[in-house]
Coordinates of C-alpha atoms and ligand atoms in Angstrom, one line a residue:
M107 CA 0.0 0.0 0.0
N108 CA 1.3 3.5 -0.8
Q109 CA 0.9 6.4 1.6
D110 CA -2.4 7.5 0.1
E111 CA -3.9 4.0 0.2
R112 CA -2.8 3.9 3.9
K113 CA -4.6 7.2 4.5
Q114 CA -7.7 5.8 2.8
A115 CA -7.6 2.6 4.9
V116 CA -7.5 4.5 8.3
A117 CA -10.2 6.9 7.1
Q118 CA -12.4 3.9 6.4
A119 CA -11.5 2.3 9.7
A120 CA -12.5 5.5 11.6
L121 CA -16.1 5.0 10.5
R122 CA -16.4 2.4 13.3
H123 CA -15.9 5.1 15.8
V124 CA -18.6 7.4 14.6
V125 CA -21.5 7.6 17.1
A126 CA -24.8 7.1 15.3
G127 CA -27.2 10.0 15.7
A128 CA -24.6 12.3 17.1
V129 CA -22.7 15.3 15.8
I130 CA -19.2 14.3 14.5
G131 CA -16.2 16.5 14.8
V132 CA -14.2 16.7 11.6
G133 CA -10.6 17.8 11.3
T134 CA -8.6 18.9 8.2
G135 CA -6.1 17.5 5.8
S136 CA -5.7 14.9 3.1
T137 CA -6.4 12.0 5.5
V138 CA -9.5 13.7 6.7
D139 CA -10.6 14.3 3.1
H140 CA -10.7 10.5 2.7
F141 CA -12.7 10.3 6.0
I142 CA -15.2 12.8 4.7
D143 CA -15.6 10.8 1.5
A144 CA -16.1 7.6 3.5
L145 CA -18.5 9.4 5.9
A146 CA -20.7 10.3 3.0
G147 CA -21.6 6.6 2.6
M148 CA -23.2 6.6 6.1
R149 CA -24.6 10.2 6.2
E150 CA -28.1 9.1 7.1
R151 CA -26.6 7.9 10.4
V152 CA -24.8 11.1 11.2
R153 CA -26.8 13.9 12.7
A154 CA -24.4 16.6 11.5
A155 CA -20.8 17.7 11.6
V156 CA -18.8 20.4 13.2
S157 CA -15.8 21.3 11.1
S158 CA -12.2 22.6 11.8
S159 CA -11.8 24.5 8.5
Q160 CA -13.4 26.1 5.5
R161 CA -11.9 23.4 3.4
S162 CA -13.5 20.6 5.3
T163 CA -16.8 22.5 5.6
E164 CA -17.0 22.8 1.8
R165 CA -16.2 19.1 1.3
L166 CA -18.7 18.0 3.9
R167 CA -21.5 20.1 2.4
A168 CA -20.7 19.0 -1.1
R169 CA -21.3 15.4 0.1
G170 CA -24.6 16.2 1.7
I171 CA -23.5 16.4 5.3
E172 CA -24.9 19.3 7.3
V173 CA -22.3 21.5 9.1
L174 CA -23.3 23.2 12.3
D175 CA -21.7 26.0 14.3
L176 CA -20.0 24.6 17.4
N177 CA -21.9 27.2 19.5
D178 CA -25.2 25.5 18.6
V179 CA -24.0 22.0 19.6
E180 CA -24.1 20.6 23.1
S181 CA -21.9 17.6 22.7
V182 CA -19.4 16.2 20.2
P183 CA -18.7 12.6 21.4
V184 CA -16.0 12.0 18.8
Y185 CA -13.5 14.1 16.8
V186 CA -11.6 12.6 13.9
D187 CA -8.5 14.3 12.6
G188 CA -5.0 13.6 11.2
A189 CA -1.6 14.7 12.6
D190 CA 1.8 15.7 11.2
E191 CA 3.6 13.7 14.0
I192 CA 2.4 11.6 16.9
D193 CA 4.6 10.4 19.8
P194 CA 4.2 7.2 21.9
A195 CA 2.1 9.1 24.5
G196 CA -0.4 10.3 21.9
A197 CA 0.9 13.9 21.8
M198 CA 0.9 15.4 18.4
I199 CA 2.2 18.2 16.1
K200 CA -0.7 19.5 14.0
G201 CA -1.2 22.5 11.8
G202 CA 0.6 21.4 8.6
G203 CA -2.7 22.4 6.9
G204 CA -2.9 25.6 8.9
A205 CA -6.2 24.7 10.6
L206 CA -4.7 24.3 14.1
T207 CA -6.8 26.8 16.0
R208 CA -10.2 25.4 15.1
E209 CA -8.7 21.9 15.4
K210 CA -7.7 22.6 18.9
I211 CA -11.1 24.0 19.8
L212 CA -12.8 20.9 18.5
A213 CA -10.3 18.6 20.2
E214 CA -11.1 20.3 23.5
A215 CA -14.9 20.1 22.8
A216 CA -14.8 16.4 22.0
G217 CA -15.3 13.5 24.2
R218 CA -12.8 11.4 22.3
F219 CA -10.0 12.3 19.8
V220 CA -9.5 9.6 17.2
C221 CA -6.3 10.4 15.3
I222 CA -6.0 8.9 11.8
V223 CA -2.5 8.6 10.4
D224 CA -0.3 6.6 8.1
S225 CA 2.7 5.0 9.9
S226 CA 5.2 7.7 8.6
K227 CA 3.6 10.1 11.3
L228 CA 4.8 7.9 14.2
V229 CA 7.8 9.4 15.9
P230 CA 9.7 8.7 19.1
V231 CA 10.1 12.4 19.9
L232 CA 8.2 15.3 18.4
G233 CA 9.9 18.1 16.5
H234 CA 11.3 16.9 13.3
F235 CA 8.2 18.4 11.6
P236 CA 8.4 22.2 12.0
L237 CA 6.0 23.2 14.8
P238 CA 3.2 25.5 13.4
V239 CA 2.4 28.5 15.6
E240 CA -0.6 30.8 14.6
V241 CA 0.1 34.4 15.5
V242 CA -1.8 37.7 15.4
P243 CA 0.0 39.6 12.5
M244 CA 1.0 42.6 14.5
A245 CA 2.8 40.3 17.0
R246 CA 4.6 38.2 14.4
E247 CA 8.1 39.7 14.9
L248 CA 7.8 39.8 18.7
V249 CA 6.8 36.1 18.7
R250 CA 9.5 35.3 16.3
R251 CA 12.1 36.8 18.7
R252 CA 10.7 34.8 21.7
L253 CA 10.8 31.6 19.7
L254 CA 14.5 32.3 18.7
E255 CA 15.3 32.8 22.4
L256 CA 13.8 29.3 23.1
G257 CA 16.1 27.8 20.5
G258 CA 13.7 27.4 17.7
Q259 CA 14.1 28.5 14.1
P260 CA 10.8 30.2 13.1
R261 CA 9.9 30.8 9.4
L262 CA 6.9 32.7 8.2
R263 CA 4.6 30.5 6.1
E264 CA 4.7 32.8 3.1
G265 CA 1.5 33.9 1.4
F266 CA -0.7 32.0 3.9
V267 CA -3.5 33.4 5.9
T268 CA -5.5 31.2 8.3
D269 CA -9.3 30.9 8.4
N270 CA -9.0 33.4 11.4
G271 CA -7.1 36.0 9.4
N272 CA -3.8 35.3 11.1
Q273 CA -0.3 34.2 10.1
I274 CA 1.7 31.0 10.8
L275 CA 5.3 30.7 12.0
D276 CA 6.7 27.2 11.3
V277 CA 9.3 26.5 14.0
G278 CA 12.2 24.2 13.1
G279 CA 15.1 23.0 15.2
L280 CA 13.1 21.8 18.1
R281 CA 13.4 18.4 19.9
I282 CA 10.3 18.3 22.0
E283 CA 11.0 16.0 24.9
H284 CA 8.3 17.5 27.2
P285 CA 5.5 18.6 24.8
A286 CA 2.9 19.6 27.4
E287 CA 5.4 21.9 29.1
L288 CA 6.4 23.5 25.9
E289 CA 2.8 23.9 24.8
G290 CA 2.0 25.7 28.1
R291 CA 5.1 28.0 27.7
L292 CA 4.4 29.0 24.2
N293 CA 0.7 29.6 25.0
Q294 CA 1.9 32.3 27.4
I295 CA 3.6 34.5 24.7
P296 CA 1.3 37.4 23.9
G297 CA 0.3 37.3 20.2
V298 CA 0.3 33.5 20.0
V299 CA -3.1 32.4 19.1
T300 CA -2.5 28.6 19.0
V301 CA 0.5 26.3 19.3
G302 CA 0.3 23.3 17.0
L303 CA 1.3 21.0 19.9
F304 CA -1.6 18.8 21.0
A305 CA -0.2 17.4 24.2
R306 CA -2.4 18.8 27.0
R307 CA -5.3 17.3 25.1
G308 CA -3.7 14.6 23.0
A309 CA -5.2 11.7 21.1
D310 CA -7.3 9.0 22.9
L311 CA -6.9 6.6 20.1
A312 CA -4.8 6.4 16.9
L313 CA -5.6 4.4 13.9
V314 CA -2.3 3.8 12.1
G315 CA -2.1 2.7 8.4
G316 CA 0.9 0.5 7.8
A317 CA 2.1 -2.1 5.4
D318 CA 0.0 -4.8 7.1
G319 CA -3.2 -2.8 7.3
V320 CA -4.6 -0.7 10.1
S321 CA -3.5 -1.0 13.8
E322 CA -4.9 0.7 16.9
R323 CA -3.0 2.5 19.6
V324 CA -4.9 3.5 22.8
Y325 CA -3.5 6.3 25.0
D326 CA -4.2 6.9 28.7
Ligands
5RP228 C1 -4.1 20.3 9.4 C2 -3.5 19.2 10.2 C3 -3.5 17.9 9.6 O1 -4.2 17.0 10.4 C4 -2.1 17.4 9.4 O2 -1.4 18.4 8.6 C5 -2.0 16.1 8.6 O3 -2.4 16.2 7.3 P1 -2.5 15.1 6.2 O4 -3.7 14.2 6.6 O5 -2.7 15.8 4.9 O6 -1.2 14.3 6.3 O7 -3.1 19.3 11.3 O8 -4.0 21.5 10.1

């Protein structure tokens, strides 16, 4: 199986975790695109979706799945999303697609985070993938200096504006041994909207697409 076939396989496997009659939380990315396509096949059993991006919202609606405002929803039992990296404890780097802020909101709102990845995303330590940090534009250079002081190498994601009208700094050069601690620290910098570290609220379950099919990892 190539990488895209692995993504399709985990997307299909995630359908088993969708709660019938409930609102489903939907992330963003190429793996989630496959999940949305698969979800369309069972849309009569899904009450509606809440979505983490304009991109996913358009895809959901195009496939006949209603998308609700999170403010109008009381509970989201399950949130399905991909990741750029996931460590052995279920902590993740996310935001490669730039949707990290709404992804973090939905992850927090959800009862259960089901992460769908191909096996290339499994890492022993986070940080090889540059860490996305969404910033308010006027604070960009201030945040960049603070990130440099912390040993990172921030680069502006050129020509990219988030769904919230902000910019993204992609921070290379980090070896993230204590992701929850770093997440808390970066959250304290004024001007930082969202850090693409999902450690304080990590995955509950990962579905991993590998050469031998889909395996499950459960996290505490
Ligand atoms: C988007 C994300 C995605 O989940 C992450 O980038 C993985 O994407 P893909 O499924 O395309 O590999 O965090 O902001």
